[in-house]
Short mmCIF file of C-alpha atoms and ligand atoms in Angstrom, two decimals:
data_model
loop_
_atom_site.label_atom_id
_atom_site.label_comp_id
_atom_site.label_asym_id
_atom_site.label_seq_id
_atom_site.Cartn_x
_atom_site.Cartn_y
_atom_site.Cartn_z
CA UNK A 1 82.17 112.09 68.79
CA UNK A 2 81.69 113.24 72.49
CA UNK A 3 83.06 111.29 75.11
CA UNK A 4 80.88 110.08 77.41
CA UNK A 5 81.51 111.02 81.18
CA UNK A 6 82.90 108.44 83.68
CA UNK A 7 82.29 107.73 87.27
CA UNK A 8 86.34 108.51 87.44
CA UNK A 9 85.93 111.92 85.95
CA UNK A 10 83.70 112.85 89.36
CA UNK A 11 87.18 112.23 91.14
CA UNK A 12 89.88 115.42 91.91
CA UNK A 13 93.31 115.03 92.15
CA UNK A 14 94.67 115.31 95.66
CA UNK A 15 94.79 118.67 97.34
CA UNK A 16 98.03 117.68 98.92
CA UNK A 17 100.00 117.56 95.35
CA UNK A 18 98.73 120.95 95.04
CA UNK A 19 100.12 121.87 98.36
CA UNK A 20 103.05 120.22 98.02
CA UNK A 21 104.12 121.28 94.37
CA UNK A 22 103.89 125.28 96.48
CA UNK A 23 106.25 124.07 99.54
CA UNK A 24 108.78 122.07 97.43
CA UNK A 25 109.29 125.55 95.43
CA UNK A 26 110.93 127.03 99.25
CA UNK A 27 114.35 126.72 99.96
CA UNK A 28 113.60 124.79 103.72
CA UNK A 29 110.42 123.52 103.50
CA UNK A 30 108.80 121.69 106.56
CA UNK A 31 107.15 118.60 104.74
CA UNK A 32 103.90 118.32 107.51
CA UNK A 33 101.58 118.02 104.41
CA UNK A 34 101.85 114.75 103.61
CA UNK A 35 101.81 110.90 105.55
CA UNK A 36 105.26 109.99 104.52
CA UNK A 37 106.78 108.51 107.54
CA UNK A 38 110.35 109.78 107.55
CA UNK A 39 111.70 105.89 109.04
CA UNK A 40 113.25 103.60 106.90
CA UNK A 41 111.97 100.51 106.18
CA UNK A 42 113.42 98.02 109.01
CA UNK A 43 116.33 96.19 107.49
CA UNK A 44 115.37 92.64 108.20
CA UNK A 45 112.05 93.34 106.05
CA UNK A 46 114.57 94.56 103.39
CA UNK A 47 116.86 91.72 103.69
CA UNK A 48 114.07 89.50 103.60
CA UNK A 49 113.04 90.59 99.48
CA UNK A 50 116.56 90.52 98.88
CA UNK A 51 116.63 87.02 100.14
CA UNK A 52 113.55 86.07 98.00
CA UNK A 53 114.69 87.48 94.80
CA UNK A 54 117.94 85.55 95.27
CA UNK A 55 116.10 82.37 95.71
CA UNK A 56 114.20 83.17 92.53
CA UNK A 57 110.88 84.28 93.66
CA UNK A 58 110.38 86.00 90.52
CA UNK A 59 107.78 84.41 88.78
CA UNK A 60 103.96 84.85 88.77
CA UNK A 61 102.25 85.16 92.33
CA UNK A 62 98.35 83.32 92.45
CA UNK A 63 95.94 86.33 92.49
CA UNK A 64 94.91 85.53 95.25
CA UNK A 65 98.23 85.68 96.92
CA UNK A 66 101.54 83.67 97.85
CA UNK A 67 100.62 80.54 100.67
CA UNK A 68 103.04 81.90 102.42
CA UNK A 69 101.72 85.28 102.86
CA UNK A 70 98.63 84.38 103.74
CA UNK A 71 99.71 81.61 105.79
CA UNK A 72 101.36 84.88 108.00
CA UNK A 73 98.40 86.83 107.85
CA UNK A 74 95.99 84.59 109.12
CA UNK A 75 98.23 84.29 112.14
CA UNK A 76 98.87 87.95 112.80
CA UNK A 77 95.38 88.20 112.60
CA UNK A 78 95.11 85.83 115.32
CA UNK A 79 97.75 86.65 117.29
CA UNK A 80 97.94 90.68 116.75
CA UNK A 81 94.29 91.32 116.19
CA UNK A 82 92.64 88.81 118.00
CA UNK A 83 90.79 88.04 114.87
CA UNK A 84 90.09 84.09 113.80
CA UNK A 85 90.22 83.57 109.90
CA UNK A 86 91.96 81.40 107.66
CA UNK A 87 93.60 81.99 104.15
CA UNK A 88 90.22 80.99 101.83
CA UNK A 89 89.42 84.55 103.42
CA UNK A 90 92.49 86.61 102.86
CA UNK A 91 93.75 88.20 99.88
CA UNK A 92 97.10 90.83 98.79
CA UNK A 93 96.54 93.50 97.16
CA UNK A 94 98.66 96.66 96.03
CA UNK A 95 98.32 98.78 99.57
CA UNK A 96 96.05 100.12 101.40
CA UNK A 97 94.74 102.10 98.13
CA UNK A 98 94.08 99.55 96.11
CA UNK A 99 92.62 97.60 98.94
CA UNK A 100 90.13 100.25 99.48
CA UNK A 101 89.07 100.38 95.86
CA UNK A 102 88.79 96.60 94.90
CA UNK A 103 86.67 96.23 98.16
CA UNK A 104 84.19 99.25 97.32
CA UNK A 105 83.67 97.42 93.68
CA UNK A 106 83.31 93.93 95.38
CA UNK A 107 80.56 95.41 98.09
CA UNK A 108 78.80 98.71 96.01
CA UNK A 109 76.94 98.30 92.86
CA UNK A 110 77.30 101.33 90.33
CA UNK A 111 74.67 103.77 91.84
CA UNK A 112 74.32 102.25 95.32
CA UNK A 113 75.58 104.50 98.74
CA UNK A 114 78.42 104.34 100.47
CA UNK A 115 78.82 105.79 103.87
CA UNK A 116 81.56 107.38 105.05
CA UNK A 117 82.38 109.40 108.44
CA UNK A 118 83.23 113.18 107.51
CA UNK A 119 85.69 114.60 107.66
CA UNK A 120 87.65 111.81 106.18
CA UNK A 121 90.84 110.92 104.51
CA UNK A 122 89.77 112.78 101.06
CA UNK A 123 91.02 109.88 99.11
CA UNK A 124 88.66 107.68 100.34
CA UNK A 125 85.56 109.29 98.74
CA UNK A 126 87.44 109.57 95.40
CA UNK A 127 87.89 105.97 95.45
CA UNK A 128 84.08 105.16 96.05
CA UNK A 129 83.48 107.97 93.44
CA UNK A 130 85.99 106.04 91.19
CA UNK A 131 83.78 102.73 91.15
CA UNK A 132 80.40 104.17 90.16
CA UNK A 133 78.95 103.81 94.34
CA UNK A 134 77.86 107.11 95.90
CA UNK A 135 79.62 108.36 98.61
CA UNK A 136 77.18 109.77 101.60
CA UNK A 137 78.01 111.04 105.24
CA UNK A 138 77.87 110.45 108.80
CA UNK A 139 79.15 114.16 110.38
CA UNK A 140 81.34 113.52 113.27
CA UNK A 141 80.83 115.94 116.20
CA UNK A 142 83.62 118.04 117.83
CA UNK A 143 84.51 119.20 121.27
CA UNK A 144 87.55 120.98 122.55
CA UNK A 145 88.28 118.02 124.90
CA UNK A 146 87.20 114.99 123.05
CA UNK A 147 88.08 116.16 119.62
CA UNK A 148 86.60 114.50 116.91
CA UNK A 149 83.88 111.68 117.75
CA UNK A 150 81.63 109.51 116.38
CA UNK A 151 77.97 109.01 118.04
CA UNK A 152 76.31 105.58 117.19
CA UNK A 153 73.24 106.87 117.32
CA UNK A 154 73.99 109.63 114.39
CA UNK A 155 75.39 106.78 112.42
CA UNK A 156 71.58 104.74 112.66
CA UNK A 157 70.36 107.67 112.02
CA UNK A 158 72.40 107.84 108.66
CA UNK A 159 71.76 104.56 107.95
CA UNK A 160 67.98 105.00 107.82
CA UNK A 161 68.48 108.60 105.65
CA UNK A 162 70.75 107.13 103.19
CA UNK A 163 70.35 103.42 102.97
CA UNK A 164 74.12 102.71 102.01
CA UNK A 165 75.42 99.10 101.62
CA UNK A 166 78.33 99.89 103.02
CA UNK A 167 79.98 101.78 105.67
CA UNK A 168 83.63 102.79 105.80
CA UNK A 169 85.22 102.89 108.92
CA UNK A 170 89.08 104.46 109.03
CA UNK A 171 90.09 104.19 113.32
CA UNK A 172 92.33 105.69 113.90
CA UNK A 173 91.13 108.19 111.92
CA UNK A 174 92.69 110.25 109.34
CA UNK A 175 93.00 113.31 109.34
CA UNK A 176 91.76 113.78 112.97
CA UNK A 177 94.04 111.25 115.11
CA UNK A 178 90.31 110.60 116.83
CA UNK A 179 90.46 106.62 117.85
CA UNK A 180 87.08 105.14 118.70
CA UNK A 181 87.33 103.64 122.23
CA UNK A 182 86.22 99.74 122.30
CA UNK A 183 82.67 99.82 123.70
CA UNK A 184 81.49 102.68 121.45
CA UNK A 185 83.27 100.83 118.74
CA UNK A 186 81.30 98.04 119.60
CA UNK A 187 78.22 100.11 119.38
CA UNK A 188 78.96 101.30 115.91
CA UNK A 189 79.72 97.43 114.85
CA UNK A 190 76.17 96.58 116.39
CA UNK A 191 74.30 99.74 114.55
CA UNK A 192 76.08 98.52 111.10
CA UNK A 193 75.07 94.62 111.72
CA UNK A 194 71.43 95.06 112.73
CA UNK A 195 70.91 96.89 109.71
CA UNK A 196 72.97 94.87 106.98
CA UNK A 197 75.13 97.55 106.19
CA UNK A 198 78.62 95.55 105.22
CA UNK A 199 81.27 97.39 107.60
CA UNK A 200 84.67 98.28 106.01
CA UNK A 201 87.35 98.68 107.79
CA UNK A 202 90.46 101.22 107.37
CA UNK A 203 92.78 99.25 109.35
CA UNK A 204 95.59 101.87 107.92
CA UNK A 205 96.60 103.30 111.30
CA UNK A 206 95.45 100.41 113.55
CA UNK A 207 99.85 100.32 115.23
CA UNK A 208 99.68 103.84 115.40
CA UNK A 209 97.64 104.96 118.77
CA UNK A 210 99.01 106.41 121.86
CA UNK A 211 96.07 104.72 124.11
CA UNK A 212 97.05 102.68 126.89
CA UNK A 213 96.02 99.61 125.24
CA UNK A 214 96.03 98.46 121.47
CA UNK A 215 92.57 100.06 119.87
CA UNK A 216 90.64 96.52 119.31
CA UNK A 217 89.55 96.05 115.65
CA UNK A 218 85.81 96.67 114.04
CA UNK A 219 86.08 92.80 112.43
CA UNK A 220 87.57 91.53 115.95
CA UNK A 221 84.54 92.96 118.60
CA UNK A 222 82.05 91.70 116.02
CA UNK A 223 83.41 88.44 116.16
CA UNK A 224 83.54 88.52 119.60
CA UNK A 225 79.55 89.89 119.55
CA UNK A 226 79.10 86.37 116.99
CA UNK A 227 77.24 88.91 114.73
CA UNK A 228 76.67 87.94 111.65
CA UNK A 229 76.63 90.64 108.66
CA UNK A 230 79.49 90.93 106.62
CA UNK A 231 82.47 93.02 107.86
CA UNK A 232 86.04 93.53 105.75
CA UNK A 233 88.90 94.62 106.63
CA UNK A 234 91.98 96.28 104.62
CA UNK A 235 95.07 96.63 105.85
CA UNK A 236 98.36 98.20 104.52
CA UNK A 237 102.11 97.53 104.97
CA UNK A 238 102.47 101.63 104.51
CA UNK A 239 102.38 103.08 107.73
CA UNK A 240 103.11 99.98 110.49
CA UNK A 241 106.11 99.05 108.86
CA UNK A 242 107.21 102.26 107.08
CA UNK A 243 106.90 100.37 103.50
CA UNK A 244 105.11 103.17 101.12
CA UNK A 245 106.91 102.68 97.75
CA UNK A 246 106.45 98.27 98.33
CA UNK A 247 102.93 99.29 97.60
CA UNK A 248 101.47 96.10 99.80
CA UNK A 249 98.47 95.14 101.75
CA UNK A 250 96.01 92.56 102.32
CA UNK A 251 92.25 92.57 103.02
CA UNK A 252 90.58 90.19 105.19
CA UNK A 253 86.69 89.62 104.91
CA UNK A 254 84.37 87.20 106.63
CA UNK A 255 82.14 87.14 103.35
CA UNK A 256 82.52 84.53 100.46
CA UNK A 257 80.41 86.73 98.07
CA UNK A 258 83.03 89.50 99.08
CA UNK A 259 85.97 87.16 98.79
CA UNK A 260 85.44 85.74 95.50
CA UNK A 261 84.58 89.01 94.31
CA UNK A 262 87.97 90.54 95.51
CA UNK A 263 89.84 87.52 93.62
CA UNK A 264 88.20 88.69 90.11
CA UNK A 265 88.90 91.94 91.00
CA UNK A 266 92.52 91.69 91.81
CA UNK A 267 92.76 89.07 89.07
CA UNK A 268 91.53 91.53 86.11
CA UNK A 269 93.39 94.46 87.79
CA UNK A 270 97.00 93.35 88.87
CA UNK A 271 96.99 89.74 88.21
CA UNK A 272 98.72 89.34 91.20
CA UNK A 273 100.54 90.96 93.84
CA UNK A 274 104.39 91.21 93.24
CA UNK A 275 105.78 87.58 94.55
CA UNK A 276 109.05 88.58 96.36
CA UNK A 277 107.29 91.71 98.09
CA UNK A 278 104.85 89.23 99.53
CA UNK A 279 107.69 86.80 101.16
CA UNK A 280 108.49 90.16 102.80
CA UNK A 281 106.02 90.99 103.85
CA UNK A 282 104.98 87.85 105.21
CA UNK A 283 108.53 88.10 107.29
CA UNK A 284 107.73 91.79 108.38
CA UNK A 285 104.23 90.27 109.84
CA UNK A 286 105.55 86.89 111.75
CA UNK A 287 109.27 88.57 112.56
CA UNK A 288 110.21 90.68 115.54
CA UNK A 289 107.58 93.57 115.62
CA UNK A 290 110.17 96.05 118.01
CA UNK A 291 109.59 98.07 114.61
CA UNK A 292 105.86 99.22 115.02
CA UNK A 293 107.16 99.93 119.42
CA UNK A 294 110.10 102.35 117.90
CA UNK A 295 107.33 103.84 115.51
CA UNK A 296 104.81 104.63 117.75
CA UNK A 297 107.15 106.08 120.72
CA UNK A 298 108.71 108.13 118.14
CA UNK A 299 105.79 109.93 116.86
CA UNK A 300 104.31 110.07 120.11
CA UNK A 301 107.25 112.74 120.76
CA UNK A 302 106.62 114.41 117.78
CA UNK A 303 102.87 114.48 118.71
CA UNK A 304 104.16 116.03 122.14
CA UNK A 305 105.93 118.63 120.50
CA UNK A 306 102.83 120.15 117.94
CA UNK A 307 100.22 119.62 121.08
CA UNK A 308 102.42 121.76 123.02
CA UNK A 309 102.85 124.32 120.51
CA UNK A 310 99.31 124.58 119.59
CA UNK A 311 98.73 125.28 123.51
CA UNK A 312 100.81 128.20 123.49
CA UNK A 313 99.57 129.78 120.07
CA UNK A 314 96.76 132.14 120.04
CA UNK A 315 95.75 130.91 115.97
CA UNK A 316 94.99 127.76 116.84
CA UNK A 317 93.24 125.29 119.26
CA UNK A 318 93.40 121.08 118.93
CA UNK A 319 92.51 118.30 121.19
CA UNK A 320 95.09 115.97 121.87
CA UNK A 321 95.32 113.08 118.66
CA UNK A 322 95.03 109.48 120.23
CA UNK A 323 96.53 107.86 117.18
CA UNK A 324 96.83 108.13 113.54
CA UNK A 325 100.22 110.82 113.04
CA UNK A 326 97.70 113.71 112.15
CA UNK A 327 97.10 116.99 114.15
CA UNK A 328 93.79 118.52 113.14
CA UNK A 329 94.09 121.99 114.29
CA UNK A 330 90.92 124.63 114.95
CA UNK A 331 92.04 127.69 113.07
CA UNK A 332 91.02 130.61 116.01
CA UNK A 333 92.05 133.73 114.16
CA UNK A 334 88.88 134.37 112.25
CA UNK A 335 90.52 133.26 109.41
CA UNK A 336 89.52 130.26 106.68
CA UNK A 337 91.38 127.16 106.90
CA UNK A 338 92.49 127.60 103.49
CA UNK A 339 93.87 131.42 103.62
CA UNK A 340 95.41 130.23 107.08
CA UNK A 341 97.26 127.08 104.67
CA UNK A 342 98.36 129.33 101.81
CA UNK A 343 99.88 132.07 104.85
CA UNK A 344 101.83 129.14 106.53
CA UNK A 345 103.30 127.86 103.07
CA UNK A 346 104.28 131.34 102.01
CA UNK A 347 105.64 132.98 105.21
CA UNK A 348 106.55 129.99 106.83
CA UNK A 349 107.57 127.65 104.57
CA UNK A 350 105.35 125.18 106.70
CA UNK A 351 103.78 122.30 104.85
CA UNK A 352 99.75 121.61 106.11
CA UNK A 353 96.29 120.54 104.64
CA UNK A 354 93.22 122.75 104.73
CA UNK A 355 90.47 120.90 106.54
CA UNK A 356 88.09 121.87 103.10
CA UNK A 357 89.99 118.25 101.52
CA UNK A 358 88.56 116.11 104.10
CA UNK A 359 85.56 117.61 104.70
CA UNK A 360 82.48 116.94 103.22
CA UNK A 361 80.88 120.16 103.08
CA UNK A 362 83.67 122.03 102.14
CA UNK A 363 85.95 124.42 104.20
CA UNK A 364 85.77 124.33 108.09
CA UNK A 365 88.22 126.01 109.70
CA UNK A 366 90.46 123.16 110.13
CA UNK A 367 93.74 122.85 109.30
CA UNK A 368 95.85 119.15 109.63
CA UNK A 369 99.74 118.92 109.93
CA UNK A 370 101.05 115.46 109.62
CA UNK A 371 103.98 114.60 112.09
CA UNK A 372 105.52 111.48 110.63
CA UNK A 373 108.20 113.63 108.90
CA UNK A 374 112.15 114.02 110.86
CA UNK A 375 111.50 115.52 114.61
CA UNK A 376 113.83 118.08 113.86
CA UNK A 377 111.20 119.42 111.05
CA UNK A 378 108.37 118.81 113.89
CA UNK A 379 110.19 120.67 116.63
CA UNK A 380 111.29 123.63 113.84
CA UNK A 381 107.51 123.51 112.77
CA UNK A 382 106.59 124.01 116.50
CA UNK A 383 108.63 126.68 117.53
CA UNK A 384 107.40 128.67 114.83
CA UNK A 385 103.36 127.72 115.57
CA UNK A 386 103.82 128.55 119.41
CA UNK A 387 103.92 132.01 117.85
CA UNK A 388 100.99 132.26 116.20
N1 PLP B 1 93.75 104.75 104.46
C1 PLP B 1 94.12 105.90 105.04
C2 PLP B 1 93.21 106.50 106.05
C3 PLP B 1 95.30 106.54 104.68
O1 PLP B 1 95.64 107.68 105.28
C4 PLP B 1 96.13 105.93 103.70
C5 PLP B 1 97.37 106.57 103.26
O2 PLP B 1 97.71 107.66 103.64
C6 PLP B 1 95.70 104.71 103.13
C7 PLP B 1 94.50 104.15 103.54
C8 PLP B 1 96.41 104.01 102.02
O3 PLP B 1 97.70 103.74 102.21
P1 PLP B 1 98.59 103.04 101.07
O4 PLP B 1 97.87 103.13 99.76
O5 PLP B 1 99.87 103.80 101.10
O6 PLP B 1 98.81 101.67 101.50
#
């Protein structure tokens, strides 16, 4: 009998594996394809699961998370974001991932749009594909200067063309490093509220900037605007606190449609979120936060390091990232973003992304490095693209 097609067989595996299964095959690879930040997990985060499976915090977690986790978000919420909830409205879930996906089923019917800024982080479009929704697009513009930005007025313009429910919202932005400055943040929030489009928020990279101040959250300036359409937010333990493998994150909503939707949904998915990974990460939110300062300074030299290199090469242009630890690079040698990929993997042994993943409409003459690997692979990979 033939099978009958699903919504998950319009997904594609990840362009990075590809990419990555070709590098790991050189003897000295530089690993700039992928966002695997190359710090450790702080120890007192570590020491903290330790602590919790010692003290027998083994058994069943509620679905909709531990007290004590969401006791922590709620006030990192308040007291890093600005952000007033309280734990009725806060849920764990498995990272930022699985955040993303139990959201899209709890806001998009099967057939209904979901908008999305392009480029974007290619993953997020297989997830929407993954739930039955629709993924549509809102191009970004670019400019030597500015880099990548996004107008308010294209996204109401969007919103009228495709009608989504939903709008997802990744600042700072992978894989361009744009962040959205406040007020035209605040603009976007407005353009998404007045028309009933629930905004979602990608709150993946929201420690990672390299502005003067903290980028302010979508959910916190439309609080602050006392709007009142429905606006989530997911967050993930990957990046702030260098925790990939604890797979851990949490999504906060101001909905109760949305949140009792997300409790079914992590319910008949995980049943729960690991316990003892949630007692860490509850310390890793309310303990000393030095962690996210070291971070940030430490990309920001790595940053430093491609910017400068892409200055000096001929091959390639690139406004400077704000946040995010993704260099989006023009390619200026009249060559495709994918050839110049598949040249810098086989001559160089240099690890990078053809802008064709995150793009919408296919290849664009973008490449993206990621600098959260060692800065002794960054400065190698930059001595090398300074020649180009
Ligand atoms: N959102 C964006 C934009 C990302 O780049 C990533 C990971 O790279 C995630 C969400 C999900 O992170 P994780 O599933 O590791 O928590």
């Amino acid at each position: 009998m033939a099978r009958a097609a699903l919504p998950v067989d319009g997904t594609r595996f990840s362009k990075i594996v590809e990419i990555r299964d070709l590098l790991l095959t050189k003897p000295n690879p530089m690993r700039l394809e992928s966002g695997q930040p190359d710090f450790d997990t702080p120890d007192h985060i570590k020491q903290a699961a330790i602590e919790a499976l010692l003290a027998g915090k083994t058994g069943y977690a509620p679905s909709s998370g531990v007290a004590e986790f969401k006791q922590a978000v709620v006030e990192k919420m308040s007291g890093h974001n600005g952000l007033a909830t309280d734990t009725d409205h806060v849920i764990a879930v498995q990272g930022g991932m699985h955040g993303l996906f139990v959201t899209v089923s709890a806001v998009a019917a099967p057939g209904e749009r979901v908008l999305l800024a392009n480029p974007n982080w290619g993953a997020t479009k297989n997830v929407v594909i993954a739930t039955g929704a629709v993924p549509v697009f809102v191009d970004m513009e670019y400019d030597e200067t500015e880099g990548f930005t996004l107008d308010p007025k294209a996204l109401a313009k969007a919103i009228e063309a495709h009608q989504p429910v939903a709008f997802i919202l990744n600042n700072p932005h992978n894989p361009t490093g744009a962040v959205i400055p406040d007020d035209t943040l605040a603009e976007i929030v407005r353009v998404c509220a007045e028309r009933g489009v629930h905004l979602i928020g990608d709150e993946a990279y929201e420690d990672i900037y390299y502005t003067s101040a903290k980028p302010k959250l979508a959910a916190t300036l439309h609080q602050q605007l006392k709007l009142h359409s429905p606006v989530t937010s997911v967050f993930t333990f990957s990046k702030s606190y260098s925790m990939t493998g604890w797979r851990l994150g949490y999504v906060v909503t101001n909905d109760d449609t949305t949140i009792t939707r997300l409790k079914k949904l992590v319910l008949y998915s995980a049943n729960g979120i690991n316990t003892f990974i949630q007692f860490a990460g509850a310390v890793a939110l309310t303990g000393p936060q030095d962690c996210t300062a070291t971070f940030r300074e430490g990309y920001r030299r790595r940053r430093d390091l491609l910017v400068e290199a892409v200055s000096a090469a001929k091959a390639f242009s690139c406004a400077e990232p704000k946040g995010a630890f993704y260099l989006h690079a023009k390619v200026e040698n009249g060559i495709s973003g994918d050839q110049m990929a598949a040249l810098l993997v086989e001559k160089h042994e240099l690890g990078t992304v053809p802008g064709g993943f995150f793009n919408a409409h296919g290849e664009d003459g973008f490449i993206r490095w990621a600098y959260c690997c060692s800065e002794d692979m960054v400065r190698r990979a930059a001595e090398i693209i300074a020649t180009l």
